[in-house]
PDB file of C-alpha atoms in Angstrom:
ATOM      1  CA  MET A   1     132.674 127.357 112.067  1.00 46.00           C
ATOM      2  CA  LYS A   2     134.123 124.372 110.741  1.00 46.00           C
ATOM      3  CA  LYS A   3     130.579 122.094 112.305  1.00 42.00           C
ATOM      4  CA  TYR A   4     128.588 124.798 110.913  1.00 40.00           C
ATOM      5  CA  ILE A   5     129.919 124.447 107.373  1.00 39.00           C
ATOM      6  CA  LEU A   6     129.684 120.639 107.630  1.00 36.00           C
ATOM      7  CA  CYS A   7     126.331 120.791 108.386  1.00 36.00           C
ATOM      8  CA  ILE A   8     125.298 122.771 105.661  1.00 37.00           C
ATOM      9  CA  VAL A   9     127.478 120.428 103.727  1.00 36.00           C
ATOM     10  CA  PHE A  10     125.698 117.547 104.772  1.00 37.00           C
ATOM     11  CA  ILE A  11     121.965 118.979 104.397  1.00 37.00           C
ATOM     12  CA  CYS A  12     123.076 119.896 100.527  1.00 39.00           C
ATOM     13  CA  VAL A  13     124.060 116.642  99.868  1.00 38.00           C
ATOM     14  CA  TYR A  14     121.123 115.133 101.870  1.00 41.00           C
ATOM     15  CA  LEU A  15     118.488 117.137  99.782  1.00 38.00           C
ATOM     16  CA  ALA A  16     120.383 116.419  96.627  1.00 41.00           C
ATOM     17  CA  SER A  17     120.115 112.690  96.954  1.00 42.00           C
ATOM     18  CA  GLY A  18     116.269 113.191  97.825  1.00 41.00           C
ATOM     19  CA  ALA A  19     115.449 113.243  94.067  1.00 41.00           C
ATOM     20  CA  GLN A  20     116.887 109.850  93.707  1.00 81.00           C
ATOM     21  CA  GLN A  21     114.854 108.285  96.478  1.00 82.00           C
ATOM     22  CA  LYS A  22     111.684 106.677  96.748  1.00 75.00           C
ATOM     23  CA  TYR A  23     109.093 106.772  99.741  1.00 74.00           C
ATOM     24  CA  GLU A  24     105.616 106.200  99.889  1.00 77.00           C
ATOM     25  CA  ARG A  25     103.468 105.576 102.924  1.00 85.00           C
ATOM     26  CA  GLU A  26      99.555 104.383 102.071  1.00 88.00           C
ATOM     27  CA  SER A  27      96.754 104.432 104.463  1.00 91.00           C
ATOM     28  CA  GLY A  28      93.340 102.855 103.579  1.00 94.00           C
ATOM     29  CA  ILE A  29      90.542 105.206 103.282  1.00 95.00           C
ATOM     30  CA  ARG A  30      86.954 104.449 102.021  1.00 95.00           C
ATOM     31  CA  SER A  31      85.508 104.719  98.699  1.00 93.00           C
ATOM     32  CA  GLU A  32      83.847 108.079 100.065  1.00 95.00           C
ATOM     33  CA  GLU A  33      86.768 109.784 100.532  1.00 95.00           C
ATOM     34  CA  ALA A  34      88.039 109.302  96.997  1.00 96.00           C
ATOM     35  CA  PRO A  35      87.111 111.977  94.572  1.00 96.00           C
ATOM     36  CA  ASP A  36      83.606 110.913  92.512  1.00 96.00           C
ATOM     37  CA  THR A  37      85.509 110.839  89.125  1.00 96.00           C
ATOM     38  CA  ALA A  38      87.675 108.049  90.178  1.00 97.00           C
ATOM     39  CA  VAL A  39      85.216 106.161  91.877  1.00 96.00           C
ATOM     40  CA  SER A  40      83.240 106.528  88.971  1.00 96.00           C
ATOM     41  CA  TYR A  41      86.019 105.664  86.390  1.00 96.00           C
ATOM     42  CA  ILE A  42      87.037 102.378  88.413  1.00 96.00           C
ATOM     43  CA  ALA A  43      83.316 101.185  88.475  1.00 95.00           C
ATOM     44  CA  GLN A  44      83.296 101.631  84.816  1.00 94.00           C
ATOM     45  CA  LEU A  45      87.056 100.102  83.941  1.00 94.00           C
ATOM     46  CA  PHE A  46      86.224  97.065  86.562  1.00 94.00           C
ATOM     47  CA  GLY A  47      82.232  96.827  87.088  1.00 92.00           C
ATOM     48  CA  PRO A  48      80.487  97.863  89.795  1.00 87.00           C
ATOM     49  CA  ASP A  49      80.630  94.626  91.742  1.00 90.00           C
ATOM     50  CA  ALA A  50      84.599  94.417  92.151  1.00 92.00           C
ATOM     51  CA  ARG A  51      86.089  94.400  95.202  1.00 95.00           C
ATOM     52  CA  VAL A  52      88.487  97.426  95.228  1.00 97.00           C
ATOM     53  CA  ARG A  53      90.291  99.084  97.877  1.00 97.00           C
ATOM     54  CA  TRP A  54      91.043 102.334  98.327  1.00 97.00           C
ATOM     55  CA  TYR A  55      94.243 104.077  99.786  1.00 97.00           C
ATOM     56  CA  ARG A  56      95.989 107.812 100.043  1.00 95.00           C
ATOM     57  CA  GLU A  57      99.098 107.559  99.028  1.00 93.00           C
ATOM     58  CA  GLU A  58     101.880 109.882 100.492  1.00 91.00           C
ATOM     59  CA  SER A  59     104.988 110.373  98.519  1.00 84.00           C
ATOM     60  CA  LEU A  60     108.088 112.940  98.076  1.00 82.00           C
ATOM     61  CA  GLU A  61     106.206 113.831  94.996  1.00 84.00           C
ATOM     62  CA  GLY A  62     102.870 114.340  96.543  1.00 90.00           C
ATOM     63  CA  ILE A  63      99.262 113.182  97.444  1.00 94.00           C
ATOM     64  CA  ARG A  64      97.685 110.646  95.423  1.00 96.00           C
ATOM     65  CA  ILE A  65      94.593 108.608  95.448  1.00 97.00           C
ATOM     66  CA  GLU A  66      95.264 104.720  94.385  1.00 97.00           C
ATOM     67  CA  ALA A  67      92.482 102.111  93.819  1.00 97.00           C
ATOM     68  CA  LYS A  68      93.695  98.302  93.934  1.00 97.00           C
ATOM     69  CA  THR A  69      91.738  95.468  92.655  1.00 96.00           C
ATOM     70  CA  LYS A  70      92.512  91.632  91.883  1.00 95.00           C
ATOM     71  CA  GLN A  71      91.394  90.404  88.707  1.00 92.00           C
ATOM     72  CA  VAL A  72      92.105  87.200  86.500  1.00 88.00           C
ATOM     73  CA  LYS A  73      95.303  89.261  84.806  1.00 89.00           C
ATOM     74  CA  GLY A  74      96.796  90.059  88.191  1.00 91.00           C
ATOM     75  CA  THR A  75      96.672  92.772  90.580  1.00 95.00           C
ATOM     76  CA  TYR A  76      95.914  96.279  89.209  1.00 97.00           C
ATOM     77  CA  SER A  77      96.827  99.785  90.858  1.00 97.00           C
ATOM     78  CA  VAL A  78      95.230 102.927  89.474  1.00 97.00           C
ATOM     79  CA  LYS A  79      96.524 106.052  90.449  1.00 97.00           C
ATOM     80  CA  PHE A  80      94.828 109.284  90.693  1.00 97.00           C
ATOM     81  CA  ASP A  81      95.877 112.802  91.832  1.00 96.00           C
ATOM     82  CA  THR A  82      93.793 114.411  94.658  1.00 95.00           C
ATOM     83  CA  ASP A  83      91.050 115.759  91.670  1.00 96.00           C
ATOM     84  CA  GLY A  84      90.374 112.395  90.570  1.00 96.00           C
ATOM     85  CA  ARG A  85      92.338 112.742  87.142  1.00 97.00           C
ATOM     86  CA  LEU A  86      94.000 109.701  86.291  1.00 97.00           C
ATOM     87  CA  LEU A  87      97.590 109.184  86.387  1.00 97.00           C
ATOM     88  CA  ASP A  88      98.479 105.706  85.457  1.00 97.00           C
ATOM     89  CA  ILE A  89      97.247 102.102  85.879  1.00 97.00           C
ATOM     90  CA  GLU A  90      99.885  99.531  86.663  1.00 97.00           C
ATOM     91  CA  LEU A  91      99.539  95.543  86.735  1.00 97.00           C
ATOM     92  CA  THR A  92     101.499  93.478  88.504  1.00 96.00           C
ATOM     93  CA  GLN A  93     103.454  90.826  85.921  1.00 93.00           C
ATOM     94  CA  LYS A  94     105.584  87.725  86.307  1.00 92.00           C
ATOM     95  CA  ALA A  95     109.162  88.050  84.593  1.00 90.00           C
ATOM     96  CA  GLU A  96     107.782  85.799  82.021  1.00 92.00           C
ATOM     97  CA  GLU A  97     104.935  87.860  80.743  1.00 93.00           C
ATOM     98  CA  ILE A  98     106.988  90.800  80.017  1.00 94.00           C
ATOM     99  CA  PRO A  99     107.972  90.671  76.036  1.00 95.00           C
ATOM    100  CA  SER A 100     111.597  88.939  75.622  1.00 94.00           C
ATOM    101  CA  GLN A 101     113.020  92.041  74.233  1.00 96.00           C
ATOM    102  CA  ALA A 102     112.515  94.288  77.122  1.00 96.00           C
ATOM    103  CA  SER A 103     113.081  91.555  79.967  1.00 96.00           C
ATOM    104  CA  GLY A 104     116.642  90.769  78.201  1.00 96.00           C
ATOM    105  CA  ALA A 105     117.129  94.498  78.082  1.00 97.00           C
ATOM    106  CA  ILE A 106     116.007  95.027  82.056  1.00 97.00           C
ATOM    107  CA  ASN A 107     118.191  91.835  83.097  1.00 96.00           C
ATOM    108  CA  ALA A 108     121.233  93.163  81.134  1.00 97.00           C
ATOM    109  CA  HIS A 109     121.147  96.628  82.668  1.00 97.00           C
ATOM    110  CA  LEU A 110     120.590  95.419  86.111  1.00 97.00           C
ATOM    111  CA  ALA A 111     123.836  92.897  85.645  1.00 97.00           C
ATOM    112  CA  ALA A 112     125.895  95.611  84.343  1.00 96.00           C
ATOM    113  CA  THR A 113     124.598  97.974  87.203  1.00 96.00           C
ATOM    114  CA  TYR A 114     124.885  95.808  90.042  1.00 96.00           C
ATOM    115  CA  ASP A 115     127.058  92.745  91.627  1.00 95.00           C
ATOM    116  CA  ARG A 116     124.118  90.611  92.070  1.00 95.00           C
ATOM    117  CA  TYR A 117     120.582  91.506  92.035  1.00 96.00           C
ATOM    118  CA  LYS A 118     117.054  89.865  92.855  1.00 96.00           C
ATOM    119  CA  ILE A 119     113.713  91.399  91.047  1.00 96.00           C
ATOM    120  CA  ARG A 120     111.236  91.874  93.634  1.00 96.00           C
ATOM    121  CA  LYS A 121     108.011  92.877  91.893  1.00 96.00           C
ATOM    122  CA  ILE A 122     107.394  94.155  88.276  1.00 97.00           C
ATOM    123  CA  GLN A 123     104.568  96.174  86.993  1.00 97.00           C
ATOM    124  CA  VAL A 124     103.769  97.076  83.357  1.00 97.00           C
ATOM    125  CA  GLN A 125     102.466 100.828  83.681  1.00 97.00           C
ATOM    126  CA  TRP A 126     100.347 102.489  81.054  1.00 97.00           C
ATOM    127  CA  THR A 127      99.754 106.336  80.660  1.00 97.00           C
ATOM    128  CA  GLY A 128      97.333 107.822  78.445  1.00 96.00           C
ATOM    129  CA  ALA A 129      93.993 109.566  78.045  1.00 96.00           C
ATOM    130  CA  PRO A 130      91.356 107.710  80.225  1.00 96.00           C
ATOM    131  CA  ASP A 131      89.154 106.479  77.625  1.00 95.00           C
ATOM    132  CA  VAL A 132      92.353 104.766  75.805  1.00 95.00           C
ATOM    133  CA  LEU A 133      93.622 103.244  78.834  1.00 96.00           C
ATOM    134  CA  HIS A 134      89.475 101.867  79.508  1.00 94.00           C
ATOM    135  CA  GLN A 135      89.680 100.138  75.946  1.00 93.00           C
ATOM    136  CA  LEU A 136      93.247  98.775  76.599  1.00 91.00           C
ATOM    137  CA  ILE A 137      92.344  97.207  79.995  1.00 90.00           C
ATOM    138  CA  ARG A 138      89.073  95.959  78.464  1.00 87.00           C
ATOM    139  CA  GLY A 139      90.965  94.435  75.904  1.00 85.00           C
ATOM    140  CA  LYS A 140      89.531  96.114  72.921  1.00 88.00           C
ATOM    141  CA  PRO A 141      91.717  97.508  70.284  1.00 84.00           C
ATOM    142  CA  THR A 142      92.883 101.368  70.194  1.00 86.00           C
ATOM    143  CA  GLU A 143      94.617 103.248  67.624  1.00 87.00           C
ATOM    144  CA  ASP A 144      95.196 106.080  69.896  1.00 91.00           C
ATOM    145  CA  ALA A 145      98.267 106.786  71.801  1.00 93.00           C
ATOM    146  CA  TYR A 146      99.400 105.565  74.823  1.00 95.00           C
ATOM    147  CA  THR A 147     102.873 104.829  76.868  1.00 96.00           C
ATOM    148  CA  VAL A 148     103.904 101.303  78.007  1.00 96.00           C
ATOM    149  CA  ARG A 149     106.487 101.270  80.936  1.00 97.00           C
ATOM    150  CA  TYR A 150     107.949  98.554  83.222  1.00 98.00           C
ATOM    151  CA  GLU A 151     108.233  99.607  86.833  1.00 97.00           C
ATOM    152  CA  VAL A 152     110.860  97.224  88.712  1.00 97.00           C
ATOM    153  CA  GLU A 153     111.199  96.875  92.560  1.00 96.00           C
ATOM    154  CA  HIS A 154     114.526  95.221  92.778  1.00 97.00           C
ATOM    155  CA  SER A 155     117.201  94.729  95.692  1.00 96.00           C
ATOM    156  CA  GLY A 156     120.662  95.515  93.996  1.00 96.00           C
ATOM    157  CA  ARG A 157     124.244  95.020  95.613  1.00 94.00           C
ATOM    158  CA  LEU A 158     127.024  96.968  95.035  1.00 91.00           C
ATOM    159  CA  HIS A 159     130.445  97.203  96.842  1.00 89.00           C
ATOM    160  CA  GLY A 160     129.094  94.702  99.661  1.00 91.00           C
ATOM    161  CA  ASN A 161     125.973  96.692 100.314  1.00 93.00           C
ATOM    162  CA  THR A 162     122.573  95.718  99.303  1.00 94.00           C
ATOM    163  CA  LYS A 163     119.772  98.295  99.120  1.00 94.00           C
ATOM    164  CA  PRO A 164     116.236  98.286  97.557  1.00 95.00           C
ATOM    165  CA  TYR A 165     115.509 100.303  94.376  1.00 96.00           C
ATOM    166  CA  GLU A 166     112.810 100.997  91.877  1.00 95.00           C
ATOM    167  CA  THR A 167     113.680 101.390  88.278  1.00 97.00           C
ATOM    168  CA  LEU A 168     111.636 102.506  85.665  1.00 97.00           C
ATOM    169  CA  PHE A 169     112.196 101.082  82.337  1.00 98.00           C
ATOM    170  CA  ASP A 170     110.404 102.095  78.888  1.00 97.00           C
ATOM    171  CA  SER A 171     108.909  99.645  76.605  1.00 96.00           C
ATOM    172  CA  GLN A 172     112.128  98.507  75.158  1.00 97.00           C
ATOM    173  CA  GLY A 173     113.821  97.961  78.500  1.00 96.00           C
ATOM    174  CA  LYS A 174     116.234 100.945  78.481  1.00 97.00           C
ATOM    175  CA  PRO A 175     116.193 102.710  82.190  1.00 97.00           C
ATOM    176  CA  ILE A 176     114.611 105.981  82.599  1.00 97.00           C
ATOM    177  CA  GLU A 177     115.397 106.414  86.293  1.00 96.00           C
ATOM    178  CA  THR A 178     116.194 104.474  89.457  1.00 96.00           C
ATOM    179  CA  LYS A 179     115.419 105.664  92.866  1.00 94.00           C
ATOM    180  CA  GLU A 180     116.629 104.160  96.129  1.00 94.00           C
ATOM    181  CA  ILE A 181     113.415 103.005  97.972  1.00 90.00           C
ATOM    182  CA  VAL A 182     113.369 104.272 101.633  1.00 85.00           C
ATOM    183  CA  PRO A 183     112.381 102.321 104.076  1.00 75.00           C
ATOM    184  CA  ARG A 184     109.656 102.852 106.742  1.00 66.00           C
ATOM    185  CA  SER A 185     111.442 102.525 109.571  1.00 58.00           C
ATOM    186  CA  MET A 186     112.963 105.911 108.233  1.00 47.00           C
ATOM    187  CA  ASN A 187     109.895 107.942 108.117  1.00 50.00           C
ATOM    188  CA  HIS A 188     111.257 110.055 111.093  1.00 51.00           C
ATOM    189  CA  LEU A 189     113.931 111.307 108.819  1.00 50.00           C
ATOM    190  CA  ILE A 190     111.874 112.255 105.929  1.00 50.00           C
ATOM    191  CA  TYR A 191     109.453 114.565 108.021  1.00 49.00           C
TER     192      TYR A 191
END
């Protein structure tokens, strides 16, 4: 009976911690397998000759379709739901490209949270109406509302244990949420 109760407690703790984990598995797809509205939006955004790679992304939040392309400003990742509705646009950035106020707040949060940390990747993330984000990416002024956030992949060391994390920050560098990245070798535990 004790083993049964212990097993239930372990499962409950594991499921409760699942909300704070990030797991993604990408598999390449052809553009013909992506929703037509997504393909059309990407062609309008980056031009018909842009070299775009398409992916089907499985995560703990569901299935997404993602288009990735390298442009002059960096690597863009454009996420859609399976019906082709735009979810967000992300652009890989270097730390020095982030506004100093946000960058300082991000680094201060990470320094206060971990004994040691190392930033692996920073992406600026835009969410909003598709036409507004189209204007923004094309460098045209827009008065319409959109949201700017920063997605930071980093490693963090706590009490001698280093783990990979992803923290989402608002435009001012205030943390919104942190998720532990589940290593790919743990795939069998997820399914």
